[in-house]
Structures are given as structure tokens and as C-alpha cells.
Amino acid sequence: MNSSLCISLRFLDPIPQFHGLGDGGEPEWPPSPLRLFQALLSAAANRWRNSHLQNAAFSAMRWLETIQPCVRSPAISPVRFGYRMYVPNNSGDLMTAAWARGGVDTTMAAFRVEKDVRPTNLSSDAVHYLYPLPNGNCPHFELFQAAARSITHLGWGIDMVAANAAIISQADADKLPGVVWRPTSDHSGTPLRVPISGTLDALITKHKNFLNRLSHGAFQPVPPLSAFNTVHYRRASDPATRPFTAFSILKPDASGYRPFDTVRRTREVAAMVRCAAAHSVRNIGWTEDRINSFIHGHGSAKSGQSTSDDRLMFLPIPSITPLKVDNIRRVLLVSPLGSPTREIQNCLNGAELFQEGSTTPVAMLSLIPKTEKTVQNYSKSASIWSTVTPVLLPGYDDPGHLRRKLNNNPGSATQKQLLEKLNSRVFHLLKKSFLQAGFPSELVEQIQMDWREVGFRSGVDLASKYRRPENLNKFPAYHVQVRFPEPVQGPLAVGAGRYRGFGLFAADHD
């Protein structure tokens, strides 16, 4: 059975808080593996100030810097607002100089500087780092245990901790409380700093530079640590963020935008872009099987329907103004994780769009940055999202003909029961839509949803008015507003029509 080296840290504050910040000054959670690595190294250096540090401790740290741990941390309650303090900034010499000049009324208050505090509030006190041991052995366990027990704080100086190390089985690891964070190969989740081969040597060099910063009669700034990597960690409840490319839809002569009506022509724009993508990658040598699967979404089922999510999503995005949802002027191509986005991006930049059966171009595509304002409406992180095109349910919402029974029993006590059954069926299908779109079941169980025929945004039409692909006309359609327990990164599209521009959400203001 696999086992792990478990290094556990318990915050000693009766109301557990963490004040550590990431490279950009934003609150960091969970504490990064690099932060623990530095805390272990500092504890080892304070514990062993002789050759044992150079021989045993450095060897152990070089072994540890090559392993990426999983993290189990307490849940946190987000703090939207911190507070500001005014603290001394090691400028006491300025105050004494003022006294020497006769400024006897000068106080340290005149030399205090601002310090913003925005702690992370924890639901419990323990964080566990689990380093996998495939063969069950840790060659430096006694040293890690001794060093861990010498750690005094993690984060700011006020983040006092007591730590320990143990070797535990996978069964015991699964019983540890808290939220599980696992490293992921894609760029979704939370970026955390991790040590790499060479981090220890870089920290030793940085420490020497710090000790010698005032040598040779001049101040020599200490350069920041650069020998580390940034790895994205994701919780089981975090959806994977799919990579995307954004294009503007221009007139054939590139003289301006070529707008398309959202209600009547979403399906047409998605189809034209899909055909342009197929033509472009065919010219660079893609096989027909790959084009049919990845671009057109044709699968191995008898009906030709795709049985895999390894395909592109073509999402025409309407412009969103302060007044309403407007026409389509841009399109997103959303790729599966690990797919060749740059190859398709280069092929489609400047590609012409043709209506079916026509040889005259009606528009062309032009690559635009992901930071473009309209694109950000669909790609940023938000807790509340609402549809700009209706969600097509992946099934019938009324297989028992409950609506017919409602009409036959107006105002009766049975009506309430029938409405509850109907709503339960729609809610089940909407949750199924999010599951099929790749959202973790843990997250789907926590979301709150409202749905209706009328949109949640000014400018959207009735859900039944949108022209759909012929094979999707049989599915019920609803406008949906969804609220996640925590912000979710876009783009977000769900339902039976998610690969063709339907079920597309835009971020609402929280």
C-alpha cells in the first residue's frame, strides 16, 4: 500500500488565521509548498549549526525539493476587506537626528508607515502536506521529523505554528480532515510556488548575499529567489478551466465589425466558424478522421453522435452593453485540456467565413487578446452567471405530461405537487448539464439555480425564440442564472448545444 510523508502544521492562534501573501501581494491559500520548504530549511539551520546541517540536512532538503506534495487544508471564509495599521519602519535614526537638531517634540509616530492586513480566516487549525512515498520508505524521516518540530511560524511572524512529521498510509491520509489540493498539469486552479532542483542552492546563495549586503562600503540589494516553479493546485470541487482563443468577426475587407443577430444566427455563425476551422487544419495536414472528431464532433456511435468531449466548442459571443445584450461580433474557440490551441489559432487568424452553398465570403476572423473587454465578460472569474443564449436540456423535462395534468387541475391541491415534480425534473436536467460539461459533482451539488423562459438580462429574447440546429429542436430550452459557492473561471457553456453556441453564460456582478 502506498504511503506518504505527512508534515502537519497547527496554527496556535485560538482564532486560526494566516497572513502569508503570494508574489503579487495577494492572499495566499493554501500556504505554498515552497513556503513550507523554506520554513523547514530555516528550522534545520537553527537546530543544527555544524557539519550535520551541511551533510545530512542539505541532503534531505535536496531529496524533498524534487517531490510535489498534495495539501489538505481547512476551509476558509473569504475576507473581502482588511484593515490598515501604521507601524515603525526601522527609521529610528531619523527621530534621533531630529532630536539632535532641537526637535524635541518629534515622535516615532511621524515615521510610521502604512501596512495593510488582510488575513485568511480558517475553519480549523491544521494544514497537512502529503509527500508520496511509492515504496513506503523515507530515507530522511528522522531528520524531517526533528526539523518539523523546530518550526515556529509559517507566513508572518504572528502566524505561530506547532509542527510534526509522520509516515502514514493512504487510508490514514484519506481520513485527514480538510480540503484536498492536488497538483494539476493544466493552468486551472490556484497557482502555488513549489521548490525545484536547485532551490536549496539558490536559498543558500540568497542568504549569503543578505549577510554581505553592506560589504565594500555600499548597499548591494539582494535579488529575489528565482529557482522555483509555479504549479496549479486544484480542489476536487474546482472545475478545470479549458483554454480558449478569441476572434473578432470583421467584414470581408476588414473595414469594421460584421454583426450577426444573436437570436436568429447563433447557429449559423457557429457553423461557419466550424467549417472555416475544418478547412484551415485540412490545409496543414490533419486527417479527415481527426477533423471529423475534433472539429465537427462526429463520433463512433451509429448516429454519428460524438461519444467524447475531446472536441472544440464554437461559441459566438454577443456584445454586452450597459443597456442590453447586443449582436454577435466575436467568437470563442474553447479547446479540451492539452489540445493544440496555438496551431488552430494561427490557422484561423484571417480565415474567411462563408454561408452554406456560397463562394462569396460574408466575414473574416481576426485574432484578438483575451483581455479584450467583451471577451472578459465571458472568461473572467465570477460567482454569478446568467445565459445570453438558452440552455438546451439534455433530455425531456416533462416525460410524464405533467403540464397537461396541470391544465386539467387548475387551482387544485394537486397543482402544487405537479409543479414541484416538474421543477424537480428541470433542476435534475440542469445539474446533469453541468456534470456533462465537466463540472465536479461536489461543486454541482452546491450550486443554486433559477430558470425561466424569459431571460435574466435586458436584450435577450424568449428561450423558445432562438433558432437552433435541426437536431436540437426537440430539447426544452431555458434561460438560467447560476450562483456558485465560490468564483468560477469562464468560459462557461452547458447543455446539449454547448458546442454550437447555446447554453452560453456571461458573468454577472456579484
Short mmCIF file of C-alpha atoms in Angstrom, two decimals, residues 70-490:
data_model
loop_
_atom_site.label_atom_id
_atom_site.label_comp_id
_atom_site.label_asym_id
_atom_site.label_seq_id
_atom_site.Cartn_x
_atom_site.Cartn_y
_atom_site.Cartn_z
CA CYS A 70 -0.73 17.13 -2.05
CA VAL A 71 -2.14 19.52 0.52
CA ARG A 72 -5.03 19.09 2.95
CA SER A 73 -6.10 22.41 4.36
CA PRO A 74 -9.01 23.83 6.36
CA ALA A 75 -11.84 25.50 4.52
CA ILE A 76 -11.60 29.27 4.58
CA SER A 77 -14.06 32.11 4.79
CA PRO A 78 -13.13 34.81 2.27
CA VAL A 79 -12.32 38.24 3.63
CA ARG A 80 -13.31 40.99 1.22
CA PHE A 81 -12.00 43.85 3.36
CA GLY A 82 -8.89 44.03 5.52
CA TYR A 83 -7.62 46.82 7.72
CA ARG A 84 -4.65 49.20 7.79
CA MET A 85 -2.06 49.67 10.52
CA TYR A 86 0.75 52.18 10.92
CA VAL A 87 3.99 50.58 12.09
CA PRO A 88 7.63 51.64 12.65
CA ASN A 89 9.84 51.19 9.59
CA ASN A 90 13.31 50.90 11.17
CA SER A 91 13.88 54.64 10.86
CA GLY A 92 14.64 55.42 14.48
CA ASP A 93 17.84 57.19 13.41
CA LEU A 94 15.69 59.86 11.73
CA MET A 95 13.92 60.54 15.01
CA THR A 96 17.17 60.86 17.00
CA ALA A 97 18.58 63.14 14.28
CA ALA A 98 15.51 65.36 14.69
CA TRP A 99 16.11 65.45 18.44
CA ALA A 100 19.73 66.46 17.83
CA ARG A 101 18.50 69.40 15.77
CA GLY A 102 16.30 70.52 18.62
CA GLY A 103 13.04 68.95 17.56
CA VAL A 104 12.22 67.60 20.99
CA ASP A 105 8.56 67.18 20.11
CA THR A 106 9.34 64.70 17.32
CA THR A 107 7.87 61.24 17.96
CA MET A 108 8.09 57.89 16.22
CA ALA A 109 4.50 58.41 15.03
CA ALA A 110 5.86 60.80 12.41
CA PHE A 111 7.90 57.97 10.86
CA ARG A 112 5.35 55.18 10.82
CA VAL A 113 4.36 53.59 7.51
CA GLU A 114 1.16 52.00 6.27
CA LYS A 115 0.72 48.25 6.47
CA ASP A 116 -2.40 46.60 5.08
CA VAL A 117 -3.60 43.43 6.80
CA ARG A 118 -5.95 41.01 5.10
CA PRO A 119 -5.85 37.67 6.93
CA THR A 120 -7.28 34.39 5.70
CA ASN A 121 -9.73 33.04 8.29
CA LEU A 122 -9.54 29.28 8.78
CA SER A 123 -12.31 26.90 9.81
CA SER A 124 -9.84 24.69 11.73
CA ASP A 125 -6.19 24.85 12.73
CA ALA A 126 -4.27 22.14 10.80
CA VAL A 127 -2.63 22.05 7.36
CA HIS A 128 -1.14 18.76 6.13
CA TYR A 129 1.43 18.31 3.34
CA LEU A 130 1.50 14.78 1.91
CA TYR A 131 4.66 13.79 0.02
CA PRO A 132 4.11 10.47 -1.82
CA LEU A 133 6.42 7.57 -0.97
CA PRO A 134 5.84 4.93 -3.69
CA ASN A 135 8.00 2.31 -1.96
CA GLY A 136 6.84 3.28 1.52
CA ASN A 137 10.28 4.42 2.69
CA CYS A 138 11.51 7.91 3.55
CA PRO A 139 15.34 7.94 3.72
CA HIS A 140 15.46 11.09 5.86
CA PHE A 141 12.43 10.69 8.08
CA GLU A 142 14.13 11.27 11.45
CA LEU A 143 15.67 14.49 10.20
CA PHE A 144 12.39 15.77 8.75
CA GLN A 145 10.59 14.98 11.98
CA ALA A 146 13.18 16.83 14.06
CA ALA A 147 13.20 19.82 11.70
CA ALA A 148 9.39 19.96 11.57
CA ARG A 149 9.20 20.01 15.36
CA SER A 150 11.52 23.04 15.29
CA ILE A 151 9.27 25.14 13.02
CA THR A 152 7.83 28.08 14.94
CA HIS A 153 5.79 30.01 12.37
CA LEU A 154 4.53 29.89 8.79
CA GLY A 155 3.74 33.13 6.98
CA TRP A 156 4.09 36.27 9.09
CA GLY A 157 5.76 36.22 12.49
CA ILE A 158 2.35 36.23 14.16
CA ASP A 159 1.34 33.01 12.35
CA MET A 160 2.71 30.76 15.10
CA VAL A 161 2.51 27.01 14.48
CA ALA A 162 3.42 23.69 16.04
CA ALA A 163 4.51 21.06 13.52
CA ASN A 164 5.27 17.36 13.29
CA ALA A 165 6.09 14.75 10.66
CA ALA A 166 4.88 11.18 10.31
CA ILE A 167 4.67 8.42 7.73
CA ILE A 168 1.04 7.45 7.16
CA SER A 169 -0.82 5.06 4.89
CA GLN A 170 -3.14 6.12 2.11
CA ALA A 171 -6.09 5.01 4.21
CA ASP A 172 -5.00 7.29 7.05
CA ALA A 173 -4.36 10.14 4.60
CA ASP A 174 -7.91 9.81 3.31
CA LYS A 175 -9.21 10.26 6.86
CA LEU A 176 -7.46 13.58 7.41
CA PRO A 177 -9.94 16.46 7.65
CA GLY A 178 -9.90 19.38 5.28
CA VAL A 179 -9.98 20.25 1.60
CA VAL A 180 -7.71 18.24 -0.71
CA TRP A 181 -5.50 20.20 -3.14
CA ARG A 182 -3.74 18.23 -5.87
CA PRO A 183 -1.19 19.46 -8.43
CA THR A 184 -2.56 19.56 -11.96
CA SER A 185 -0.81 19.72 -15.32
CA ASP A 186 -3.15 22.35 -16.77
CA HIS A 187 -3.46 26.01 -15.84
CA SER A 188 -6.71 25.78 -13.89
CA GLY A 189 -6.90 26.07 -10.14
CA THR A 190 -4.72 28.05 -7.76
CA PRO A 191 -1.08 28.80 -8.66
CA LEU A 192 1.31 27.89 -5.84
CA ARG A 193 5.09 28.16 -5.69
CA VAL A 194 6.93 24.83 -5.39
CA PRO A 195 10.65 24.07 -4.98
CA ILE A 196 12.64 22.52 -7.83
CA SER A 197 16.11 21.05 -8.17
CA GLY A 198 18.38 23.96 -7.33
CA THR A 199 16.04 25.76 -4.93
CA LEU A 200 18.18 24.85 -1.91
CA ASP A 201 21.37 26.15 -3.52
CA ALA A 202 19.55 29.35 -4.56
CA LEU A 203 18.35 29.91 -0.97
CA ILE A 204 21.87 29.37 0.37
CA THR A 205 23.23 31.90 -2.13
CA LYS A 206 20.49 34.37 -1.26
CA HIS A 207 21.31 34.06 2.45
CA LYS A 208 24.99 34.73 1.78
CA ASN A 209 24.09 37.77 -0.32
CA PHE A 210 21.90 39.04 2.51
CA LEU A 211 24.75 38.75 5.01
CA ASN A 212 27.07 40.64 2.65
CA ARG A 213 24.61 43.29 1.51
CA LEU A 214 26.52 46.08 3.32
CA SER A 215 30.05 45.00 2.36
CA HIS A 216 32.53 47.00 0.27
CA GLY A 217 31.18 50.29 1.62
CA ALA A 218 27.92 50.22 -0.33
CA PHE A 219 24.49 48.67 -0.11
CA GLN A 220 24.02 45.74 -2.51
CA PRO A 221 20.35 44.77 -2.97
CA VAL A 222 19.56 41.08 -2.58
CA PRO A 223 17.90 39.72 -5.73
CA PRO A 224 14.66 37.77 -5.22
CA LEU A 225 14.58 34.00 -5.32
CA SER A 226 14.17 32.72 -8.89
CA ALA A 227 14.84 28.98 -8.60
CA PHE A 228 11.30 27.75 -8.11
CA ASN A 229 8.33 26.74 -10.21
CA THR A 230 4.65 27.69 -10.14
CA VAL A 231 2.26 24.73 -10.19
CA HIS A 232 -1.51 25.00 -10.28
CA TYR A 233 -3.29 23.15 -7.48
CA ARG A 234 -6.94 22.25 -7.79
CA ARG A 235 -9.52 21.05 -5.30
CA ALA A 236 -11.89 18.21 -6.10
CA SER A 237 -14.68 20.79 -6.34
CA ASP A 238 -12.79 23.08 -8.75
CA PRO A 239 -13.78 22.82 -12.43
CA ALA A 240 -10.97 22.53 -14.94
CA THR A 241 -10.62 25.72 -16.97
CA ARG A 242 -10.46 24.95 -20.67
CA PRO A 243 -8.09 27.03 -22.84
CA PHE A 244 -9.68 29.30 -25.42
CA THR A 245 -8.87 31.61 -28.32
CA ALA A 246 -10.85 34.75 -29.17
CA PHE A 247 -11.53 36.23 -32.62
CA SER A 248 -13.39 39.29 -33.80
CA ILE A 249 -15.77 38.86 -36.75
CA LEU A 250 -14.98 41.51 -39.34
CA LYS A 251 -16.33 42.47 -42.73
CA PRO A 252 -14.53 40.71 -45.62
CA ASP A 253 -12.45 43.84 -46.28
CA ALA A 254 -11.64 44.21 -42.54
CA SER A 255 -13.19 47.69 -42.52
CA GLY A 256 -15.21 47.06 -39.36
CA TYR A 257 -17.22 44.52 -37.40
CA ARG A 258 -19.68 42.26 -39.21
CA PRO A 259 -22.52 41.85 -36.68
CA PHE A 260 -24.94 38.91 -36.65
CA ASP A 261 -28.28 38.72 -34.86
CA THR A 262 -27.93 36.56 -31.75
CA VAL A 263 -31.45 35.08 -31.77
CA ARG A 264 -31.60 34.11 -35.43
CA ARG A 265 -27.98 33.47 -36.40
CA THR A 266 -26.05 31.98 -33.46
CA ARG A 267 -26.23 28.53 -35.01
CA GLU A 268 -25.17 29.90 -38.41
CA VAL A 269 -22.12 31.74 -37.07
CA ALA A 270 -21.00 28.66 -35.13
CA ALA A 271 -21.39 26.54 -38.27
CA MET A 272 -19.43 28.97 -40.46
CA VAL A 273 -16.55 29.15 -37.98
CA ARG A 274 -16.55 25.37 -37.62
CA CYS A 275 -16.30 24.92 -41.39
CA ALA A 276 -13.52 27.51 -41.57
CA ALA A 277 -11.62 25.65 -38.84
CA ALA A 278 -12.00 22.33 -40.68
CA HIS A 279 -10.77 23.87 -43.95
CA SER A 280 -7.79 25.54 -42.24
CA VAL A 281 -6.48 22.47 -40.43
CA ARG A 282 -7.03 20.32 -43.53
CA ASN A 283 -4.54 22.57 -45.30
CA ILE A 284 -1.86 21.81 -42.70
CA GLY A 285 -2.23 18.06 -42.95
CA TRP A 286 -4.86 16.99 -40.45
CA THR A 287 -6.54 13.70 -41.33
CA GLU A 288 -10.26 13.54 -42.09
CA ASP A 289 -10.84 11.29 -39.08
CA ARG A 290 -9.24 13.83 -36.79
CA ILE A 291 -11.17 16.71 -38.36
CA ASN A 292 -14.48 14.86 -38.10
CA SER A 293 -13.86 14.04 -34.45
CA PHE A 294 -12.14 17.15 -33.08
CA ILE A 295 -13.75 19.86 -35.23
CA HIS A 296 -17.16 18.53 -36.29
CA GLY A 297 -17.75 16.37 -33.22
CA HIS A 298 -18.68 13.24 -35.17
CA GLY A 299 -18.30 10.10 -33.12
CA SER A 300 -18.33 6.35 -33.42
CA ALA A 301 -21.97 5.94 -32.41
CA LYS A 302 -24.38 4.64 -35.05
CA SER A 303 -25.99 8.06 -35.28
CA GLY A 304 -22.60 9.69 -35.77
CA GLN A 305 -23.02 11.50 -32.47
CA SER A 306 -19.83 12.17 -30.54
CA THR A 307 -19.11 9.92 -27.58
CA SER A 308 -16.18 12.06 -26.37
CA ASP A 309 -15.68 15.60 -25.06
CA ASP A 310 -12.32 15.81 -26.85
CA ARG A 311 -13.57 18.42 -29.32
CA LEU A 312 -13.75 22.15 -29.92
CA MET A 313 -16.53 24.39 -28.68
CA PHE A 314 -17.55 27.17 -31.08
CA LEU A 315 -19.10 29.98 -29.03
CA PRO A 316 -20.31 33.12 -30.83
CA ILE A 317 -20.41 35.79 -28.12
CA PRO A 318 -22.84 38.74 -28.21
CA SER A 319 -21.61 42.18 -27.26
CA ILE A 320 -22.84 43.28 -23.82
CA THR A 321 -23.53 46.98 -23.35
CA PRO A 322 -24.81 48.77 -20.23
CA LEU A 323 -28.26 48.70 -21.86
CA LYS A 324 -28.61 45.22 -23.32
CA VAL A 325 -27.18 42.08 -24.87
CA ASP A 326 -26.44 43.06 -28.46
CA ASN A 327 -25.39 41.35 -31.71
CA ILE A 328 -22.62 38.81 -32.22
CA ARG A 329 -19.28 40.41 -33.15
CA ARG A 330 -16.81 37.92 -31.70
CA VAL A 331 -16.37 34.19 -31.30
CA LEU A 332 -14.53 31.99 -28.81
CA LEU A 333 -12.93 28.65 -29.68
CA VAL A 334 -12.73 26.65 -26.46
CA SER A 335 -10.42 23.64 -26.54
CA PRO A 336 -10.14 20.49 -24.44
CA LEU A 337 -7.27 20.44 -21.97
CA GLY A 338 -3.96 19.69 -23.66
CA SER A 339 -5.18 20.29 -27.23
CA PRO A 340 -3.19 22.22 -29.90
CA THR A 341 -4.79 25.64 -29.41
CA ARG A 342 -1.92 27.64 -30.91
CA GLU A 343 -1.94 25.59 -34.10
CA ILE A 344 -5.65 26.26 -34.68
CA GLN A 345 -5.27 29.87 -33.59
CA ASN A 346 -2.62 30.52 -36.23
CA CYS A 347 -4.65 28.77 -38.93
CA LEU A 348 -7.86 30.72 -38.28
CA ASN A 349 -6.39 34.20 -37.98
CA GLY A 350 -7.54 35.90 -41.18
CA ALA A 351 -9.77 32.99 -42.27
CA GLU A 352 -12.88 33.86 -44.30
CA LEU A 353 -16.41 32.78 -43.36
CA PHE A 354 -18.86 31.51 -45.98
CA GLN A 355 -22.55 30.79 -45.80
CA GLU A 356 -23.53 27.26 -46.73
CA GLY A 357 -23.50 26.79 -50.51
CA SER A 358 -21.90 30.18 -51.22
CA THR A 359 -18.44 31.03 -52.52
CA THR A 360 -18.63 34.69 -51.51
CA PRO A 361 -17.21 35.46 -48.07
CA VAL A 362 -19.53 37.22 -45.63
CA ALA A 363 -16.95 37.85 -42.89
CA MET A 364 -13.42 37.15 -41.74
CA LEU A 365 -11.82 36.27 -38.41
CA SER A 366 -9.16 38.36 -36.69
CA LEU A 367 -7.34 37.26 -33.54
CA ILE A 368 -7.96 39.46 -30.50
CA PRO A 369 -6.43 39.39 -27.00
CA LYS A 370 -8.14 37.54 -24.16
CA THR A 371 -8.07 40.75 -22.15
CA GLU A 372 -10.47 42.48 -24.55
CA LYS A 373 -13.43 43.90 -22.59
CA THR A 374 -16.20 41.89 -24.25
CA VAL A 375 -14.16 38.69 -24.02
CA GLN A 376 -13.67 39.31 -20.31
CA ASN A 377 -17.45 39.25 -19.80
CA TYR A 378 -17.30 35.56 -20.71
CA SER A 379 -13.88 34.50 -19.45
CA LYS A 380 -13.34 36.20 -16.10
CA SER A 381 -13.89 34.66 -12.69
CA ALA A 382 -17.30 35.22 -11.06
CA SER A 383 -19.74 33.59 -8.65
CA ILE A 384 -22.94 34.53 -10.51
CA TRP A 385 -23.51 33.77 -14.20
CA SER A 386 -26.56 34.09 -16.46
CA THR A 387 -27.26 32.95 -20.00
CA VAL A 388 -27.07 35.03 -23.15
CA THR A 389 -28.27 32.03 -25.19
CA PRO A 390 -30.65 29.47 -23.64
CA VAL A 391 -29.55 26.16 -22.18
CA LEU A 392 -30.86 23.17 -24.15
CA LEU A 393 -31.66 20.48 -21.61
CA PRO A 394 -30.09 17.04 -22.20
CA GLY A 395 -33.46 15.29 -22.04
CA TYR A 396 -37.21 15.88 -21.83
CA ASP A 397 -38.38 17.96 -18.91
CA ASP A 398 -41.93 16.59 -18.94
CA PRO A 399 -41.92 12.88 -19.89
CA GLY A 400 -44.97 12.27 -17.70
CA HIS A 401 -47.03 15.04 -19.37
CA LEU A 402 -47.30 16.93 -16.08
CA ARG A 403 -48.17 20.19 -17.83
CA ARG A 404 -51.24 18.55 -19.36
CA LYS A 405 -52.33 17.45 -15.90
CA LEU A 406 -51.76 20.98 -14.62
CA ASN A 407 -54.18 22.34 -17.20
CA ASN A 408 -56.76 19.76 -16.15
CA ASN A 409 -56.43 20.66 -12.45
CA PRO A 410 -56.23 24.46 -12.25
CA GLY A 411 -56.18 25.78 -8.70
CA SER A 412 -56.40 22.33 -7.08
CA ALA A 413 -54.24 20.98 -4.28
CA THR A 414 -52.70 18.60 -6.80
CA GLN A 415 -51.32 21.51 -8.79
CA LYS A 416 -48.64 22.30 -6.22
CA GLN A 417 -47.42 18.71 -6.22
CA LEU A 418 -47.29 18.63 -10.02
CA LEU A 419 -45.34 21.88 -10.13
CA GLU A 420 -42.85 20.54 -7.60
CA LYS A 421 -42.33 17.40 -9.69
CA LEU A 422 -41.87 19.44 -12.84
CA ASN A 423 -39.37 21.79 -11.19
CA SER A 424 -37.51 18.84 -9.71
CA ARG A 425 -37.20 17.29 -13.18
CA VAL A 426 -35.87 20.52 -14.72
CA PHE A 427 -33.43 21.01 -11.84
CA HIS A 428 -32.16 17.45 -12.29
CA LEU A 429 -31.58 18.02 -16.02
CA LEU A 430 -29.80 21.32 -15.38
CA LYS A 431 -27.48 19.64 -12.89
CA LYS A 432 -26.89 16.92 -15.47
CA SER A 433 -25.93 19.66 -17.96
CA PHE A 434 -23.23 20.96 -15.64
CA LEU A 435 -21.94 17.45 -14.94
CA GLN A 436 -21.73 16.69 -18.66
CA ALA A 437 -19.84 19.96 -19.16
CA GLY A 438 -17.13 18.68 -16.81
CA PHE A 439 -18.08 20.31 -13.52
CA PRO A 440 -17.23 18.17 -10.45
CA SER A 441 -20.20 16.61 -8.70
CA GLU A 442 -19.06 18.16 -5.39
CA LEU A 443 -19.48 21.61 -6.93
CA VAL A 444 -22.73 20.86 -8.77
CA GLU A 445 -24.38 19.80 -5.52
CA GLN A 446 -23.67 23.24 -4.04
CA ILE A 447 -24.85 25.50 -6.86
CA GLN A 448 -28.09 27.47 -6.77
CA MET A 449 -30.09 27.94 -9.97
CA ASP A 450 -33.06 29.85 -11.30
CA TRP A 451 -34.54 29.14 -14.72
CA ARG A 452 -37.32 30.55 -16.84
CA GLU A 453 -38.45 31.25 -20.40
CA VAL A 454 -37.65 34.96 -20.04
CA GLY A 455 -34.00 35.98 -19.87
CA PHE A 456 -32.17 37.40 -16.87
CA ARG A 457 -30.56 40.14 -18.96
CA SER A 458 -32.00 43.03 -20.93
CA GLY A 459 -31.90 42.33 -24.64
CA VAL A 460 -32.17 38.54 -24.60
CA ASP A 461 -35.25 37.03 -26.20
CA LEU A 462 -37.56 34.26 -25.03
CA ALA A 463 -35.71 30.96 -24.84
CA SER A 464 -38.08 29.38 -27.37
CA LYS A 465 -37.34 32.07 -29.99
CA TYR A 466 -33.71 31.12 -30.63
CA ARG A 467 -33.05 29.22 -33.85
CA ARG A 468 -31.22 26.01 -33.08
CA PRO A 469 -29.54 23.29 -35.12
CA GLU A 470 -32.23 20.99 -36.51
CA ASN A 471 -31.17 18.00 -34.43
CA LEU A 472 -31.55 20.03 -31.20
CA ASN A 473 -35.09 21.33 -31.75
CA LYS A 474 -36.58 18.53 -29.66
CA PHE A 475 -34.90 19.64 -26.42
CA PRO A 476 -36.53 22.10 -23.97
CA ALA A 477 -34.77 25.45 -23.61
CA TYR A 478 -34.47 27.74 -20.59
CA HIS A 479 -32.60 30.85 -19.63
CA VAL A 480 -30.63 30.11 -16.45
CA GLN A 481 -28.93 32.07 -13.71
CA VAL A 482 -26.48 30.11 -11.58
CA ARG A 483 -24.74 31.03 -8.33
CA PHE A 484 -21.58 29.13 -7.34
CA PRO A 485 -20.32 28.96 -3.74
CA GLU A 486 -17.00 30.44 -4.95
CA PRO A 487 -15.91 32.27 -8.12
CA VAL A 488 -15.60 30.08 -11.23
CA GLN A 489 -13.47 30.91 -14.26
CA GLY A 490 -15.11 31.16 -17.68
#
